[in-house]
Short mmCIF file of C-alpha atoms in Angstrom, two decimals:
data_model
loop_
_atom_site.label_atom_id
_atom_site.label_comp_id
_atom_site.label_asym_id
_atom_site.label_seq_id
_atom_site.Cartn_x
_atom_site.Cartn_y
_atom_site.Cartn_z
CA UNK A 26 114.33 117.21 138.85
CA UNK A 27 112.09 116.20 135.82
CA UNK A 28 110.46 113.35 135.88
CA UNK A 29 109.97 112.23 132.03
CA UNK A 30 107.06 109.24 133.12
CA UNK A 31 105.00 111.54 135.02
CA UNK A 32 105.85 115.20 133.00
CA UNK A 33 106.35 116.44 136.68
CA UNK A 34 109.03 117.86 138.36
CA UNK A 35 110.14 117.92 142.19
CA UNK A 36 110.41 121.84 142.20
CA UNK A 37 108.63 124.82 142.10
CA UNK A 38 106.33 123.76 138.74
CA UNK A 39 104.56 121.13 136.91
CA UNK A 40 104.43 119.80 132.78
CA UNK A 41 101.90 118.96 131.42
CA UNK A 42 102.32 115.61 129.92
CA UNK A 43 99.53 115.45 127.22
CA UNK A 44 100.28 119.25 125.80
CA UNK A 45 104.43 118.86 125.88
CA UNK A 46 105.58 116.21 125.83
CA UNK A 47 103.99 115.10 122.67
CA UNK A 48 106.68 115.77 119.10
CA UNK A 49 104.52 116.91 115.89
CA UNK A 50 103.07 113.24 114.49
CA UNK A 51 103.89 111.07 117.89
CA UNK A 52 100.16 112.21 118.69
CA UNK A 53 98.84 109.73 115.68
CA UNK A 54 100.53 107.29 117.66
CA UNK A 55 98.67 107.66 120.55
CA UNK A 56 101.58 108.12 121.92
CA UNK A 57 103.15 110.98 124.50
CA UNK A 58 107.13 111.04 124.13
CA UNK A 59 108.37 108.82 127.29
CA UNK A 60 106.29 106.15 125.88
CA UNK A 61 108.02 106.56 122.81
CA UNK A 62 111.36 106.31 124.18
CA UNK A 63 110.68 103.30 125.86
CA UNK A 64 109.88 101.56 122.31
CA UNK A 65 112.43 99.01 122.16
CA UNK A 66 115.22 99.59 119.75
CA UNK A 67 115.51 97.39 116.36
CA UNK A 68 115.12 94.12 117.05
CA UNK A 69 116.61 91.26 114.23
CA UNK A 70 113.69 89.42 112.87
CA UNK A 71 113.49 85.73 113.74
CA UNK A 72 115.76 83.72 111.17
CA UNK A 73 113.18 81.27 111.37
CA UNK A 74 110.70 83.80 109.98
CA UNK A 75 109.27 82.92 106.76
CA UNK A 76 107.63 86.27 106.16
CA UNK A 77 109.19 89.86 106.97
CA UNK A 78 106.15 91.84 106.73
CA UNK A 79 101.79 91.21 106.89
CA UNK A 80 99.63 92.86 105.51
CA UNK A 81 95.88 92.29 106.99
CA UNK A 82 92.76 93.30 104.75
CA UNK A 83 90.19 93.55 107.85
CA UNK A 84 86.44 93.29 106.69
CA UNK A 85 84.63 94.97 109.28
CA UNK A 86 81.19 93.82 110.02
CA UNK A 87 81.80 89.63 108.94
CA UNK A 88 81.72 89.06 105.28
CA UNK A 89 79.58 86.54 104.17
CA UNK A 90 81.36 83.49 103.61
CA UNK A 91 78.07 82.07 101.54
CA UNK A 92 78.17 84.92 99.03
CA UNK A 93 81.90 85.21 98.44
CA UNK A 94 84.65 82.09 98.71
CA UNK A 95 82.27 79.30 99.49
CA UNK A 96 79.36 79.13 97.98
CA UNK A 97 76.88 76.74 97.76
CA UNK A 98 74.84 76.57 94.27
CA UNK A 99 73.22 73.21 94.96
CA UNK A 100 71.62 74.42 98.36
CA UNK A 101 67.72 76.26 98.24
CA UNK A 102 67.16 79.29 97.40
CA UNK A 103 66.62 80.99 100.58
CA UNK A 104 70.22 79.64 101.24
CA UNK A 105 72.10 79.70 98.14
CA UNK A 106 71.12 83.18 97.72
CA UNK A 107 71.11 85.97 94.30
CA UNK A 108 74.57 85.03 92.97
CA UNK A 109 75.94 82.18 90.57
CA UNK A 110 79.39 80.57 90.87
CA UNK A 111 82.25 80.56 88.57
CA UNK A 112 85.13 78.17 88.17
CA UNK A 113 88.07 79.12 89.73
CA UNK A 114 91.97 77.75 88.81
CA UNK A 115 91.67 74.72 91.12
CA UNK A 116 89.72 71.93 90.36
CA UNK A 117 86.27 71.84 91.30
CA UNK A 118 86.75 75.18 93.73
CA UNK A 119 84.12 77.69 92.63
CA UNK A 120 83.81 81.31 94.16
CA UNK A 121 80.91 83.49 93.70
CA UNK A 122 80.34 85.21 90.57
CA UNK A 123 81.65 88.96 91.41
CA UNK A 124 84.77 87.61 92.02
CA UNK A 125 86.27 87.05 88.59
CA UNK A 126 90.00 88.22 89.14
CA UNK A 127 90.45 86.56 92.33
CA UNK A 128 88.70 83.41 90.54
CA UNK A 129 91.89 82.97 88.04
CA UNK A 130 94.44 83.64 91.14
CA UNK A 131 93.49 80.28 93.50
CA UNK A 132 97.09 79.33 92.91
CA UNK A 133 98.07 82.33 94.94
CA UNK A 134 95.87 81.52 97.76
CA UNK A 135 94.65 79.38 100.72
CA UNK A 136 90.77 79.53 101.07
CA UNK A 137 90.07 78.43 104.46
CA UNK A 138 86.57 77.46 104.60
CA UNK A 139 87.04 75.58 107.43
CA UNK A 140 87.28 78.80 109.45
CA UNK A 141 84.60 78.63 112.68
CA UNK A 142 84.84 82.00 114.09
CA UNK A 143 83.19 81.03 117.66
CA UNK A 144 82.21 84.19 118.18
CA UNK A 145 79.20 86.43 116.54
CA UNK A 146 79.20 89.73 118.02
CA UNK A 147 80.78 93.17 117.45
CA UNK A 148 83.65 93.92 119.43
CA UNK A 149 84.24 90.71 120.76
CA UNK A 150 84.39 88.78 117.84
CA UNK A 151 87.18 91.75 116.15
CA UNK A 152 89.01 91.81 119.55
CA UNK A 153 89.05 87.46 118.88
CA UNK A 154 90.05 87.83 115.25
CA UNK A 155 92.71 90.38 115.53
CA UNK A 156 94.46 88.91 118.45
CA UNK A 157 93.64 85.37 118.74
CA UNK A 158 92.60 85.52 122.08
CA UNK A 159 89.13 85.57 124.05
CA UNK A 160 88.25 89.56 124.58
CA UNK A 161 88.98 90.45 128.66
CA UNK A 162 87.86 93.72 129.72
CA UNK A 163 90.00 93.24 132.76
CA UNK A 164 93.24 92.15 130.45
CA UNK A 165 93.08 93.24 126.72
CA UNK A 166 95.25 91.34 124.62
CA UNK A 167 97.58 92.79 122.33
CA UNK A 168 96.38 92.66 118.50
CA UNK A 169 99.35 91.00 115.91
CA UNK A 170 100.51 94.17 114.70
CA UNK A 171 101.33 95.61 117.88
CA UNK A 172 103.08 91.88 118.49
CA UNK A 173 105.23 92.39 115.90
CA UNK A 174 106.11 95.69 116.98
CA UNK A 175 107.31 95.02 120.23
CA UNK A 176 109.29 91.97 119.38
CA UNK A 177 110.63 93.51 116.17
CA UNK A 178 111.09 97.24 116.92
CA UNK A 179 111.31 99.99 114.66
CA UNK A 180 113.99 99.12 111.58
CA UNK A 181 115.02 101.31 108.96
CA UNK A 182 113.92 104.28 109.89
CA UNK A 183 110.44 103.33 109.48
CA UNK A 184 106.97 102.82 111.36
CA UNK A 185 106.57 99.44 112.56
CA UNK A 186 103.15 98.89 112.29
CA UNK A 187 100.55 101.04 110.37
CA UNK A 188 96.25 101.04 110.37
CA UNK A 189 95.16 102.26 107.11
CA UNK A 190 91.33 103.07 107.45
CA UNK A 191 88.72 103.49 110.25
CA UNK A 192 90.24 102.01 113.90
CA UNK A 193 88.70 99.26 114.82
CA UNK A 194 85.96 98.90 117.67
CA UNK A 195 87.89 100.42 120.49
CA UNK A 196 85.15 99.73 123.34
CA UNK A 197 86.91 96.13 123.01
CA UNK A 198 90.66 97.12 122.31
CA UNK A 199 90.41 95.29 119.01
CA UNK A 200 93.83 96.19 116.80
CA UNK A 201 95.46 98.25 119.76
CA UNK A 202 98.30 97.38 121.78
CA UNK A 203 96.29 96.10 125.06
CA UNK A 204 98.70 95.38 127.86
CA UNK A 205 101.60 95.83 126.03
CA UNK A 206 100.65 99.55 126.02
CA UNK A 207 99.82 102.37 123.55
CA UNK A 208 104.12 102.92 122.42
CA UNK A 209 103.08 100.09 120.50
CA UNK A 210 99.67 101.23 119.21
CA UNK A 211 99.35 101.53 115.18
CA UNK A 212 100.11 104.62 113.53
CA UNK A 213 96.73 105.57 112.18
CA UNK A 214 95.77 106.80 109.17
CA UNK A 215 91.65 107.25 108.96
CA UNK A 216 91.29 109.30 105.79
CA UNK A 217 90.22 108.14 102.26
CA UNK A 218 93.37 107.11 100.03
CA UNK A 219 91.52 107.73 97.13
CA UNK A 220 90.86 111.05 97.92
CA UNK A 221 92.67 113.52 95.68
CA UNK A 222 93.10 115.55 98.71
CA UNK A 223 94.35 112.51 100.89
CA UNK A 224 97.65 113.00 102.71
CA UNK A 225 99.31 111.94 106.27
CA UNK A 226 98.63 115.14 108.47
CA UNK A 227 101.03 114.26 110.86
CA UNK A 228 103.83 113.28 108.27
CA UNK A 229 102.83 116.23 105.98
CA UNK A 230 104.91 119.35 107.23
CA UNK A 231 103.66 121.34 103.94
CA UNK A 232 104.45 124.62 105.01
CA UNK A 233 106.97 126.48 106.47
CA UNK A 234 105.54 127.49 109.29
CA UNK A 235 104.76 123.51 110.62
CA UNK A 236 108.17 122.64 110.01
CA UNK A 237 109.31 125.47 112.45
CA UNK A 238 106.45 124.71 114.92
CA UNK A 239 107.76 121.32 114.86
CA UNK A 240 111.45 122.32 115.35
CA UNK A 241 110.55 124.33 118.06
CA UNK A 242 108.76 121.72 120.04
CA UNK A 243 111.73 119.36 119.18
CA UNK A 244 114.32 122.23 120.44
CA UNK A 245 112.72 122.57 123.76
CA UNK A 246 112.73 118.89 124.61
CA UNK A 247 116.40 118.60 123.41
CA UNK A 248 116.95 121.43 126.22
CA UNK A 249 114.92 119.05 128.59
CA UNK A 250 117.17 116.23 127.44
CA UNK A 251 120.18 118.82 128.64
CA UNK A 252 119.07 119.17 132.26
CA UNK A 253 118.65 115.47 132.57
CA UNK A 254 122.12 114.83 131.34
CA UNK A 255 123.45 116.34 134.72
CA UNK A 256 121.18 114.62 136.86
CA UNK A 257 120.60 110.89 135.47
CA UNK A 258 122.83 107.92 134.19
CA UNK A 259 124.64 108.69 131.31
CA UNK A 260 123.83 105.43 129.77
CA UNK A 261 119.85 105.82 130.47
CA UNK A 262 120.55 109.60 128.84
CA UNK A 263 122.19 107.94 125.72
CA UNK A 264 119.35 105.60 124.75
CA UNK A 265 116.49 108.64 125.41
CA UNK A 266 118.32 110.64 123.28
CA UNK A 267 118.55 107.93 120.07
CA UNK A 268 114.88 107.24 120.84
CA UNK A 269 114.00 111.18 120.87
CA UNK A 270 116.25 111.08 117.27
CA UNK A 271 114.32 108.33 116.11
CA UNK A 272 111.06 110.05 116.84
CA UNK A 273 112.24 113.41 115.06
CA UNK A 274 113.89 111.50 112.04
CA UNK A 275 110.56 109.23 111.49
CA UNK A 276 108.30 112.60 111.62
CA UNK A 277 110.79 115.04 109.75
CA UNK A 278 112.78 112.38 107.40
CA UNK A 279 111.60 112.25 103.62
CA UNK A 280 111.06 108.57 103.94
CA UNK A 281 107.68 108.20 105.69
CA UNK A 282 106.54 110.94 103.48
CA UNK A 283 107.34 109.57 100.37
CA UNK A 284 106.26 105.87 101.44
CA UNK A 285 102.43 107.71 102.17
CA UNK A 286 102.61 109.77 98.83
CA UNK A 287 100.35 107.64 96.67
CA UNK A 288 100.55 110.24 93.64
CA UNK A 289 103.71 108.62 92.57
CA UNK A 290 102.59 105.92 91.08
CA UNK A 291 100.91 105.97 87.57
CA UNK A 292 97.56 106.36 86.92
CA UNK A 293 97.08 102.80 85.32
CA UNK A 294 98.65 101.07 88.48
CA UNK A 295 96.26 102.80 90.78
CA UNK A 296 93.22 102.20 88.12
CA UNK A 297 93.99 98.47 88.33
CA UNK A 298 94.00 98.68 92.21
CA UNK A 299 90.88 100.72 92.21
CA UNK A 300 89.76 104.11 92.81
CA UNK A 301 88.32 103.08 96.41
CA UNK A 302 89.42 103.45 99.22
CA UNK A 303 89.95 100.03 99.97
CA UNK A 304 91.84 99.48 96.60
CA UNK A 305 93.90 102.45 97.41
CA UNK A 306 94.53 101.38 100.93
CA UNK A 307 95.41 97.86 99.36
CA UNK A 308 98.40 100.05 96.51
CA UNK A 309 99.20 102.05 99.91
CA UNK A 310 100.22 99.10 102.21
CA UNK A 311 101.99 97.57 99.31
CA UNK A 312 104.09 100.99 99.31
CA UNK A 313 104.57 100.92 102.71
CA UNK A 314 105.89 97.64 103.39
CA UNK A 315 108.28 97.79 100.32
CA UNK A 316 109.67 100.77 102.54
CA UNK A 317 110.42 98.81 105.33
CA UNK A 318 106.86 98.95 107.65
CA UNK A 319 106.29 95.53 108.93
CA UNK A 320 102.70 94.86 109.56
CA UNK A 321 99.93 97.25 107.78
CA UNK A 322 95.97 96.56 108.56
CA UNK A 323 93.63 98.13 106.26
CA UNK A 324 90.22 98.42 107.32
CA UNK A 325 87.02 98.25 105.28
CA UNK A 326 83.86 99.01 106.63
CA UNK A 327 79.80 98.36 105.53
CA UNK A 328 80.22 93.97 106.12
CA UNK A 329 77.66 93.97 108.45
CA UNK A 330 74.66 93.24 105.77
CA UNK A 331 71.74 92.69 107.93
CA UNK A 332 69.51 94.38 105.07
CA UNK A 333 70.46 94.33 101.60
CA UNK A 334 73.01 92.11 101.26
CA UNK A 335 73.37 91.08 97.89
CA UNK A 336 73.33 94.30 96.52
CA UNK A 337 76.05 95.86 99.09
CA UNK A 338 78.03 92.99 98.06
CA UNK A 339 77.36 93.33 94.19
CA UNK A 340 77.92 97.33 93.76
CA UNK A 341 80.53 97.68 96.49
CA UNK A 342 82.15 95.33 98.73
CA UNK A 343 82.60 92.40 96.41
CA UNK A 344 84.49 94.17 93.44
CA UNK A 345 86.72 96.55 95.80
CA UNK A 346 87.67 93.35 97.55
CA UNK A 347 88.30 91.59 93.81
CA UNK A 348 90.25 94.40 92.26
CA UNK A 349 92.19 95.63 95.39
CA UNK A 350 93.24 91.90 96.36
CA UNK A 351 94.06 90.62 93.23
CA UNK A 352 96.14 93.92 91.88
CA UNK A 353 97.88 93.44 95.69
CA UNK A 354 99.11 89.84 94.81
CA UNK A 355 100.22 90.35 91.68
CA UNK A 356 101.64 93.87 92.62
CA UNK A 357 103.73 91.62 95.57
CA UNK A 358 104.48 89.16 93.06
CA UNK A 359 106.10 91.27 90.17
CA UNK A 360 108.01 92.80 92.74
CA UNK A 361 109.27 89.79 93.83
CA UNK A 362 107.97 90.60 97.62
CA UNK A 363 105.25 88.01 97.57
CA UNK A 364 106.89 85.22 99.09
CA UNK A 365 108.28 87.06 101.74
CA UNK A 366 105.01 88.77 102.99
CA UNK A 367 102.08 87.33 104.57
CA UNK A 368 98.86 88.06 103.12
CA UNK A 369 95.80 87.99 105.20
CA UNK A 370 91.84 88.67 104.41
CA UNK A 371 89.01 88.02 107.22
CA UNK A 372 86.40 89.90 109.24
CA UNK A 373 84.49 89.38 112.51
CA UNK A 374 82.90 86.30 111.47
CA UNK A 375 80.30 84.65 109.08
CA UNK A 376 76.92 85.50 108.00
CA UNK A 377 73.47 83.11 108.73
CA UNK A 378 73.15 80.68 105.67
CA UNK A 379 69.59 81.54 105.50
CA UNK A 380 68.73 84.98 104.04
CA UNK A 381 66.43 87.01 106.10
CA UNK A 382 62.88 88.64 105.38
CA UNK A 383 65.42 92.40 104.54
CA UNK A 384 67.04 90.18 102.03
CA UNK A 385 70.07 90.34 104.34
CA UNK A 386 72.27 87.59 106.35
CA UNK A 387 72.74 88.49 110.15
CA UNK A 388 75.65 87.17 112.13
CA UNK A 389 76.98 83.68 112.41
CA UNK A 390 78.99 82.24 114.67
CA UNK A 391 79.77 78.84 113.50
CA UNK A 392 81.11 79.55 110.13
CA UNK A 393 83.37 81.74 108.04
CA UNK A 394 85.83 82.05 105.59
CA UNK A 395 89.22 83.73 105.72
CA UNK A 396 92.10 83.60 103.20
CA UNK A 397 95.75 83.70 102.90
CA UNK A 398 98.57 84.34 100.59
CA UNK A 399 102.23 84.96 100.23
CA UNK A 400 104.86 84.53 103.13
CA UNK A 401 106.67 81.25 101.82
CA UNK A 402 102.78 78.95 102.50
CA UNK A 403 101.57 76.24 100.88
CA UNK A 404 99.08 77.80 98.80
CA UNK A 405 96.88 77.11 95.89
CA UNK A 406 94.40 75.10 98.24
CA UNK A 407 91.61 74.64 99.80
CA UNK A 408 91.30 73.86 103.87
CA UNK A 409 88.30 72.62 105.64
CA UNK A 410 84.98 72.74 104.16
CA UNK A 411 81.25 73.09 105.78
CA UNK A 412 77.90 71.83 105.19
CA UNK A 413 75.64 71.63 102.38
CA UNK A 414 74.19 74.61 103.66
CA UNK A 415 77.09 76.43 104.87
CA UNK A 416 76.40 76.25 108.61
CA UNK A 417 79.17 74.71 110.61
CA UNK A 418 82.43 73.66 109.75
CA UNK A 419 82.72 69.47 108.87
CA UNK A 420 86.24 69.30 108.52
CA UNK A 421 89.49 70.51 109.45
CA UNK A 422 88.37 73.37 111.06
CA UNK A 423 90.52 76.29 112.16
CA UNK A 424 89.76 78.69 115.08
CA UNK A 425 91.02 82.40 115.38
CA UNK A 426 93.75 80.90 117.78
CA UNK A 427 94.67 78.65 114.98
CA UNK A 428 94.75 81.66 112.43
CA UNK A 429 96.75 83.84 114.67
CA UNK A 430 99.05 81.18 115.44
CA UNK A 431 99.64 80.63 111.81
CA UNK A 432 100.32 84.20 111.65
CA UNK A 433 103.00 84.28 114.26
CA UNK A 434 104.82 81.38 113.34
CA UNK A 435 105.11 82.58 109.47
CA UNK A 436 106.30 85.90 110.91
CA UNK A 437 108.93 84.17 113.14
CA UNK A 438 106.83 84.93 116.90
CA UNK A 439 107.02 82.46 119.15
CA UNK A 440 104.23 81.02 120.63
CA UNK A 441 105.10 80.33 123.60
CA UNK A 442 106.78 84.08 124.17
CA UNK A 443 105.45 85.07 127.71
CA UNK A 444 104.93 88.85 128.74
CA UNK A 445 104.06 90.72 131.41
CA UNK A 446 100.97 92.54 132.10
CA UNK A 447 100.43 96.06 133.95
CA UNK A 448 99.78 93.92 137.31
CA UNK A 449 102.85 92.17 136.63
CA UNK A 450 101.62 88.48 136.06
CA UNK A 451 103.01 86.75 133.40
CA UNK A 452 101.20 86.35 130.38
CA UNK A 453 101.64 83.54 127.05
CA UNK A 454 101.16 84.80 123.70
CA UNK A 455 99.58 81.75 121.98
CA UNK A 456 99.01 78.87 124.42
CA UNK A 457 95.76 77.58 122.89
CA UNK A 458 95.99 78.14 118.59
CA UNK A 459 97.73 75.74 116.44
CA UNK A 460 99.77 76.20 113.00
CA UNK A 461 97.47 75.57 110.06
CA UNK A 462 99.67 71.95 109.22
CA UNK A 463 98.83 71.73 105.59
CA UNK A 464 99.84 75.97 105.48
CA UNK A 465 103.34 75.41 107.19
CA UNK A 466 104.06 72.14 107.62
#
């Protein structure tokens, strides 16, 4: 008899798990099939849910909150740094000068300067930010897209949860599944939108000869799926058998391919994005989660500005984040998806107020910014503020565990949700973070 967890049978020979049972794309899961199958099936969203979808913009390396949405133009110059400040929408809000567009769309957001990242290193910090709980090398947590994928499913016909960009740091299982386990890993997607050559590999079946390959591989499980019928529980054969259909229809179905195919929109909506690959990550996530995928993270590397900071930010990081951003909002808007998805930009944490002999800012703990739009908030305002000189929050400040329990309670996640771990002790999701009040209420 087969056994589909192990890839084993009780006869004369053995599967191989990680060559066979593995269907065409399943591998940018992570995933090997029995996993799959054990996905849960669609779940109905919380009614209590404000937001049906998130999409994270992940700065990797720790912006500097300083040089971007809180600067300080009355502090020395060692700590006020290269750039000036413009007005922004709200009164008496100023952001730093390379952010123009973002500048005239404050009534879209919530700048949370009162962000205090408590962590400043690498790994650590991302596994902190992305899950909103303390990195354990004993228990990884779960990351909020993987979250929502468990408690949600997968719903018309669609990916549940999608990593556009570089992974993050996996030496600390930052934006992975943790204990939940890898069925409910992102589907990753590491190369350059903005490539003209860019396209999902595993969704692409551009020739006929992949197609076949793939129908062959799904054939020969099918015939697995046959054996087992004679030897399991019909009901247990039922649900494997919508799951295995739900793994060929996502792979083989024209509606994950045409979600990914960013050469259908018009060259002057992809200009106003950017031709980055952050601004194209930023048009691609908006595609995606107008076709039903519920949380997206794109990733954008080169934050971590120990040398050269203000001219990283300047030529690169500052405008991508401007045009990509503020082309995203008003993208959501038009299509009238903004108020129901959650809109989230942070990184690993702050940079040091005072710039450094390499003209750079190194990490900092203490301090950070982080912003949020969309998903029915209370937005065009400004929570928490620090210090003349930018180095610890002075009011209303708000912890990762505060952020990602903002984050589940505008996506309809319970805090108080308990799971269970591989060792089988019960785990909370959220027992320490609170709801930003002034954000929900």
């Amino acid at each position: 008899m087969l056994d589909l967890s192990t890839g084993r049978t009780a006869d004369c020979y053995a599967l191989n798990r990680r060559t066979f049972l593995r269907v065409g794309g399943l591998a940018a899961f992570g995933l090997s099939l029995p996993q799959y199958l054990q996905a849960r099936a669609d779940v109905v969203a919380n009614p209590s849910a404000k937001a049906k979808r998130c999409i994270l913009l992940w700065m990797q390396g720790g912006p500097s909150h300083i040089d971007s949405f809180d600067p300080k133009p009355d502090a020395p110059a060692e700590i006020r740094g290269e750039f000036d400040t413009i007005p922004t929408t709200l009164p008496g809000v100023r952001f730093a000068d390379p952010l123009p567009l973002l500048a005239k769309q404050t009534g879209d957001l919530a700048i949370i300067r009162g962000h205090d990242p408590k962590n400043g290193s690498h790994g650590v910090a991302d596994h902190l930010m992305m899950s909103g709980r303390p990195f354990n090398a004993s228990l990884p947590f779960p990351c909020f897209g993987s979250v929502v994928a468990k408690e949600r499913g997968y719903q018309d016909g669609m990916l549940p949860f999608v990593q556009l960009g570089k992974s993050i740091d996996r030496r600390f299982n930052g934006g992975v599944a943790g204990f939940l386990g890898d069925q409910f890993n992102p589907f990753e997607v590491p190369d350059d939108p903005s490539s003209p050559a860019f396209k999902v590999r595993d969704l692409a079946l551009s020739t006929n000869d992949e197609r076949v390959r793939l129908e062959r591989r799904y054939s020969m499980l099918a015939d697995l799926e046959n054996y087992q019928r004679t030897v399991e529980a019909s009901e247990v054969v039922k649900a494997r058998d919508e799951f295995y259909e739900k793994a060929h229809g996502i792979i083989t179905g024209p509606a994950a391919k045409k979600a990914f195919d960013l050469t259908a929109e018009p060259d002057r909506v992809r200009e106003r994005y950017g031709r980055n690959s952050l601004g194209q990550g930023c048009l691609l996530a908006r595609r995606l989660v107008e076709a039903g995928v519920q949380f997206v993270t794109v990733t954008d590397g080169g934050w971590d500005t120990h040398t050269n900071n203000f001219k990283s930010l300047k030529d690169r990081l500052l405008p991508r984040v401007d045009r990509g951003l503020s082309a995203l909002l008003d993208d959501l808007k038009i299509r009238g998806l903004l108020d129901d998805t959650l809109v989230v930009w942070f990184g690993d944490f702050g940079r040091t107020p005072k710039v450094n002999p390499t003209a750079g800012r190194d990490h900092w703990s203490t301090a950070g910014v982080a912003l949020m739009a969309g998903g029915g908030l209370r937005v065009g305002q400004v929570i928490g503020q620090t210090n003349a000189l930018a180095e610890y929050v002075t009011d209303n400040p708000v912890s990762p565990q505060d952020l990602a329990a903002t984050i589940y309670t505008v996506l309809g996640v319970k805090l108080n949700t308990w799971y269970k771990a591989q060792d089988g002790r019960p785990i909370e999701l959220c027992p320490e973070g609170k709801p930003v009040r002034q954000l929900v209420g």
